[in-house]
PDB file of C-alpha atoms in Angstrom:
ATOM      1  CA  MET A 358      -9.439  -4.217  12.338  1.00 59.00           C
ATOM      2  CA  ASN A 359     -11.548  -2.530  14.934  1.00 72.00           C
ATOM      3  CA  PHE A 360     -13.348   0.115  13.053  1.00 77.00           C
ATOM      4  CA  THR A 361     -16.249   0.551  10.676  1.00 81.00           C
ATOM      5  CA  LYS A 362     -17.189   2.922   7.929  1.00 83.00           C
ATOM      6  CA  ALA A 363     -19.825   4.392  10.095  1.00 84.00           C
ATOM      7  CA  GLU A 364     -17.406   4.890  12.957  1.00 84.00           C
ATOM      8  CA  LEU A 365     -14.856   6.456  10.501  1.00 84.00           C
ATOM      9  CA  GLN A 366     -17.488   8.818   9.185  1.00 84.00           C
ATOM     10  CA  LYS A 367     -18.138  10.225  12.556  1.00 86.00           C
ATOM     11  CA  GLU A 368     -14.584  11.321  13.019  1.00 86.00           C
ATOM     12  CA  THR A 369     -13.845  12.586   9.438  1.00 89.00           C
ATOM     13  CA  THR A 370     -14.470  16.091   8.164  1.00 88.00           C
ATOM     14  CA  TYR A 371     -15.358  16.922   4.572  1.00 87.00           C
ATOM     15  CA  LYS A 372     -14.607  19.972   2.465  1.00 86.00           C
ATOM     16  CA  THR A 373     -16.443  20.335  -0.799  1.00 83.00           C
ATOM     17  CA  SER A 374     -15.433  22.286  -3.909  1.00 85.00           C
ATOM     18  CA  ARG A 375     -16.151  22.763  -7.537  1.00 79.00           C
ATOM     19  CA  SER A 376     -14.708  19.810  -9.618  1.00 74.00           C
ATOM     20  CA  GLY A 377     -13.304  19.945 -13.061  1.00 71.00           C
ATOM     21  CA  GLY A 378     -13.797  17.364 -15.812  1.00 64.00           C
ATOM     22  CA  LYS A 379     -17.027  16.166 -17.393  1.00 65.00           C
ATOM     23  CA  GLY A 380     -20.479  17.533 -16.448  1.00 62.00           C
ATOM     24  CA  GLY A 381     -21.019  20.401 -18.551  1.00 67.00           C
ATOM     25  CA  GLN A 382     -22.722  23.344 -17.042  1.00 68.00           C
ATOM     26  CA  ASN A 383     -23.079  21.283 -13.903  1.00 66.00           C
ATOM     27  CA  VAL A 384     -19.449  21.468 -13.216  1.00 65.00           C
ATOM     28  CA  ASN A 385     -19.619  25.291 -12.753  1.00 69.00           C
ATOM     29  CA  LYS A 386     -22.593  25.283 -10.216  1.00 75.00           C
ATOM     30  CA  VAL A 387     -22.380  22.119  -7.932  1.00 76.00           C
ATOM     31  CA  SER A 388     -19.643  21.574  -5.498  1.00 80.00           C
ATOM     32  CA  SER A 389     -19.144  17.778  -6.103  1.00 82.00           C
ATOM     33  CA  LYS A 390     -15.408  17.494  -5.393  1.00 86.00           C
ATOM     34  CA  VAL A 391     -14.785  15.982  -1.808  1.00 89.00           C
ATOM     35  CA  GLU A 392     -11.738  16.365   0.308  1.00 91.00           C
ATOM     36  CA  LEU A 393     -11.990  14.078   3.381  1.00 91.00           C
ATOM     37  CA  LEU A 394      -9.865  14.901   6.456  1.00 92.00           C
ATOM     38  CA  PHE A 395      -9.067  12.325   9.107  1.00 91.00           C
ATOM     39  CA  SER A 396      -6.899  12.908  12.232  1.00 89.00           C
ATOM     40  CA  ILE A 397      -5.214   9.859  13.477  1.00 88.00           C
ATOM     41  CA  ALA A 398      -3.801  11.512  16.514  1.00 86.00           C
ATOM     42  CA  SER A 399      -7.283  12.570  17.866  1.00 86.00           C
ATOM     43  CA  SER A 400      -9.091   9.395  16.813  1.00 86.00           C
ATOM     44  CA  ALA A 401     -10.587   7.192  19.545  1.00 85.00           C
ATOM     45  CA  LEU A 402     -10.763   4.194  17.163  1.00 86.00           C
ATOM     46  CA  PHE A 403      -7.125   3.100  17.508  1.00 87.00           C
ATOM     47  CA  THR A 404      -4.939   2.276  20.519  1.00 87.00           C
ATOM     48  CA  ASP A 405      -1.468   4.314  21.003  1.00 88.00           C
ATOM     49  CA  GLU A 406       0.402   1.474  19.295  1.00 88.00           C
ATOM     50  CA  GLU A 407      -1.814   1.585  16.141  1.00 88.00           C
ATOM     51  CA  LYS A 408      -1.729   5.299  15.924  1.00 88.00           C
ATOM     52  CA  LEU A 409       2.090   5.308  16.042  1.00 89.00           C
ATOM     53  CA  LEU A 410       2.108   2.636  13.238  1.00 88.00           C
ATOM     54  CA  LEU A 411      -0.314   4.462  11.126  1.00 88.00           C
ATOM     55  CA  THR A 412       1.417   7.782  11.610  1.00 89.00           C
ATOM     56  CA  ASP A 413       4.742   6.099  10.612  1.00 89.00           C
ATOM     57  CA  LYS A 414       3.286   4.304   7.501  1.00 89.00           C
ATOM     58  CA  LEU A 415       1.126   7.060   6.185  1.00 88.00           C
ATOM     59  CA  GLN A 416       3.767   9.827   6.789  1.00 88.00           C
ATOM     60  CA  ASN A 417       3.605  10.957   3.169  1.00 89.00           C
ATOM     61  CA  ARG A 418      -0.044  11.045   2.967  1.00 87.00           C
ATOM     62  CA  LEU A 419      -0.241  13.376   6.067  1.00 87.00           C
ATOM     63  CA  ASN A 420      -0.549  17.206   5.570  1.00 87.00           C
ATOM     64  CA  LYS A 421       1.054  19.828   7.822  1.00 87.00           C
ATOM     65  CA  ASP A 422      -1.685  19.705  10.376  1.00 87.00           C
ATOM     66  CA  GLY A 423      -1.444  16.086  10.813  1.00 84.00           C
ATOM     67  CA  TYR A 424      -4.545  14.883   8.935  1.00 89.00           C
ATOM     68  CA  VAL A 425      -4.880  12.135   6.377  1.00 90.00           C
ATOM     69  CA  GLN A 426      -6.097  13.765   3.342  1.00 90.00           C
ATOM     70  CA  VAL A 427      -8.183  11.787   0.666  1.00 90.00           C
ATOM     71  CA  ILE A 428      -9.424  13.622  -2.440  1.00 90.00           C
ATOM     72  CA  CYS A 429     -12.221  12.335  -4.899  1.00 90.00           C
ATOM     73  CA  ASP A 430     -13.685  13.973  -7.807  1.00 85.00           C
ATOM     74  CA  GLU A 431     -14.528  11.066 -10.039  1.00 84.00           C
ATOM     75  CA  GLU A 432     -18.294  11.226  -9.811  1.00 83.00           C
ATOM     76  CA  ARG A 433     -20.790  13.831 -10.786  1.00 81.00           C
ATOM     77  CA  SER A 434     -22.452  13.470  -7.440  1.00 84.00           C
ATOM     78  CA  GLN A 435     -21.078  14.785  -4.113  1.00 86.00           C
ATOM     79  CA  TYR A 436     -22.772  11.753  -2.206  1.00 90.00           C
ATOM     80  CA  LEU A 437     -20.870   9.164  -4.571  1.00 91.00           C
ATOM     81  CA  ASN A 438     -17.537  11.048  -3.970  1.00 91.00           C
ATOM     82  CA  LYS A 439     -17.939  11.008  -0.167  1.00 90.00           C
ATOM     83  CA  GLU A 440     -18.665   7.251  -0.396  1.00 91.00           C
ATOM     84  CA  LYS A 441     -15.733   6.632  -2.580  1.00 93.00           C
ATOM     85  CA  ALA A 442     -13.492   8.851  -0.340  1.00 92.00           C
ATOM     86  CA  ILE A 443     -14.519   6.878   2.781  1.00 93.00           C
ATOM     87  CA  GLU A 444     -13.837   3.565   1.057  1.00 92.00           C
ATOM     88  CA  ARG A 445     -10.322   4.691   0.099  1.00 92.00           C
ATOM     89  CA  LEU A 446      -9.745   5.952   3.630  1.00 91.00           C
ATOM     90  CA  THR A 447     -10.743   2.488   5.142  1.00 91.00           C
ATOM     91  CA  LEU A 448      -8.702   0.589   2.522  1.00 91.00           C
ATOM     92  CA  LEU A 449      -5.806   2.872   3.361  1.00 91.00           C
ATOM     93  CA  LEU A 450      -5.928   2.385   7.112  1.00 90.00           C
ATOM     94  CA  THR A 451      -6.525  -1.397   6.873  1.00 90.00           C
ATOM     95  CA  LYS A 452      -3.469  -1.818   4.556  1.00 90.00           C
ATOM     96  CA  ALA A 453      -1.379   0.385   7.036  1.00 89.00           C
ATOM     97  CA  LEU A 454      -2.236  -1.811   9.966  1.00 88.00           C
ATOM     98  CA  GLN A 455      -1.653  -4.987   8.449  1.00 88.00           C
ATOM     99  CA  LYS A 456       1.629  -6.739   9.724  1.00 85.00           C
ATOM    100  CA  PRO A 457       3.666  -8.370   7.072  1.00 85.00           C
ATOM    101  CA  LYS A 458       4.547 -12.081   7.696  1.00 90.00           C
ATOM    102  CA  ILE A 459       7.893 -12.763   9.390  1.00 93.00           C
ATOM    103  CA  ARG A 460      10.150 -14.573   7.025  1.00 91.00           C
ATOM    104  CA  LYS A 461      11.573 -17.793   8.379  1.00 93.00           C
ATOM    105  CA  PRO A 462      15.072 -18.379   7.171  1.00 92.00           C
ATOM    106  CA  THR A 463      15.476 -21.800   5.633  1.00 93.00           C
ATOM    107  CA  LYS A 464      18.497 -24.009   4.875  1.00 94.00           C
ATOM    108  CA  VAL A 465      19.489 -25.349   1.608  1.00 94.00           C
ATOM    109  CA  SER A 466      18.679 -29.039   1.444  1.00 95.00           C
ATOM    110  CA  LYS A 467      21.389 -31.642   1.037  1.00 96.00           C
ATOM    111  CA  ALA A 468      19.838 -32.853  -2.335  1.00 97.00           C
ATOM    112  CA  ALA A 469      19.736 -29.332  -3.627  1.00 96.00           C
ATOM    113  CA  LYS A 470      23.712 -28.881  -2.589  1.00 96.00           C
ATOM    114  CA  ALA A 471      24.385 -32.151  -4.291  1.00 97.00           C
ATOM    115  CA  ALA A 472      22.546 -31.491  -7.383  1.00 97.00           C
ATOM    116  CA  ARG A 473      24.478 -28.107  -7.698  1.00 97.00           C
ATOM    117  CA  LEU A 474      27.734 -29.579  -7.260  1.00 97.00           C
ATOM    118  CA  ASP A 475      26.914 -32.358  -9.686  1.00 97.00           C
ATOM    119  CA  SER A 476      26.040 -29.737 -12.408  1.00 97.00           C
ATOM    120  CA  LYS A 477      29.319 -27.891 -11.702  1.00 97.00           C
ATOM    121  CA  LYS A 478      31.251 -31.092 -12.210  1.00 97.00           C
ATOM    122  CA  MET A 479      29.499 -31.892 -15.467  1.00 96.00           C
ATOM    123  CA  GLN A 480      30.183 -28.237 -16.727  1.00 97.00           C
ATOM    124  CA  SER A 481      33.757 -28.734 -15.578  1.00 96.00           C
ATOM    125  CA  ALA A 482      34.193 -31.973 -17.368  1.00 94.00           C
ATOM    126  CA  LYS A 483      32.636 -30.519 -20.430  1.00 94.00           C
ATOM    127  CA  LYS A 484      35.145 -27.526 -20.650  1.00 93.00           C
ATOM    128  CA  GLU A 485      38.086 -29.983 -19.820  1.00 91.00           C
ATOM    129  CA  SER A 486      37.108 -32.226 -22.705  1.00 90.00           C
ATOM    130  CA  ARG A 487      37.304 -29.301 -25.175  1.00 90.00           C
ATOM    131  CA  LYS A 488      40.919 -28.357 -24.256  1.00 87.00           C
ATOM    132  CA  ILE A 489      43.712 -29.142 -26.742  1.00 83.00           C
ATOM    133  CA  ASP A 490      46.960 -30.369 -25.264  1.00 78.00           C
ATOM    134  CA  PHE A 491      49.672 -28.412 -27.348  1.00 76.00           C
ATOM    135  CA  ARG A 492      52.496 -30.370 -25.561  1.00 74.00           C
ATOM    136  CA  GLU A 493      52.135 -33.502 -27.806  1.00 65.00           C
TER     137      GLU A 493
END
């Protein structure tokens, strides 16, 4: 990953508003809720391939203007909410940029095949021994 929190903060915009929840009278006066907006398309931190990958993987997180939106209103402090929002964004971007391991197809070993066939023969013999011959 070729980006840091400081670089991300330079390219993000914040909107603040009043937050609900705990805080008493403070809730009605202070704008502590933070809405972080980050544009993948206009970012200089990522290559074109990474931008395509991010827009593809974060399609459901993009708003109609093409911004990734992260909202945080957990803390009473606007500063702490900004920090949490930027942490969430970095986590979101790093997870989206990770490439999954390619699965290598493997064959079933001869021993495993033999063991499976032996258990089938044992089960067959068990069932066969339970049969009653009515012809006698």
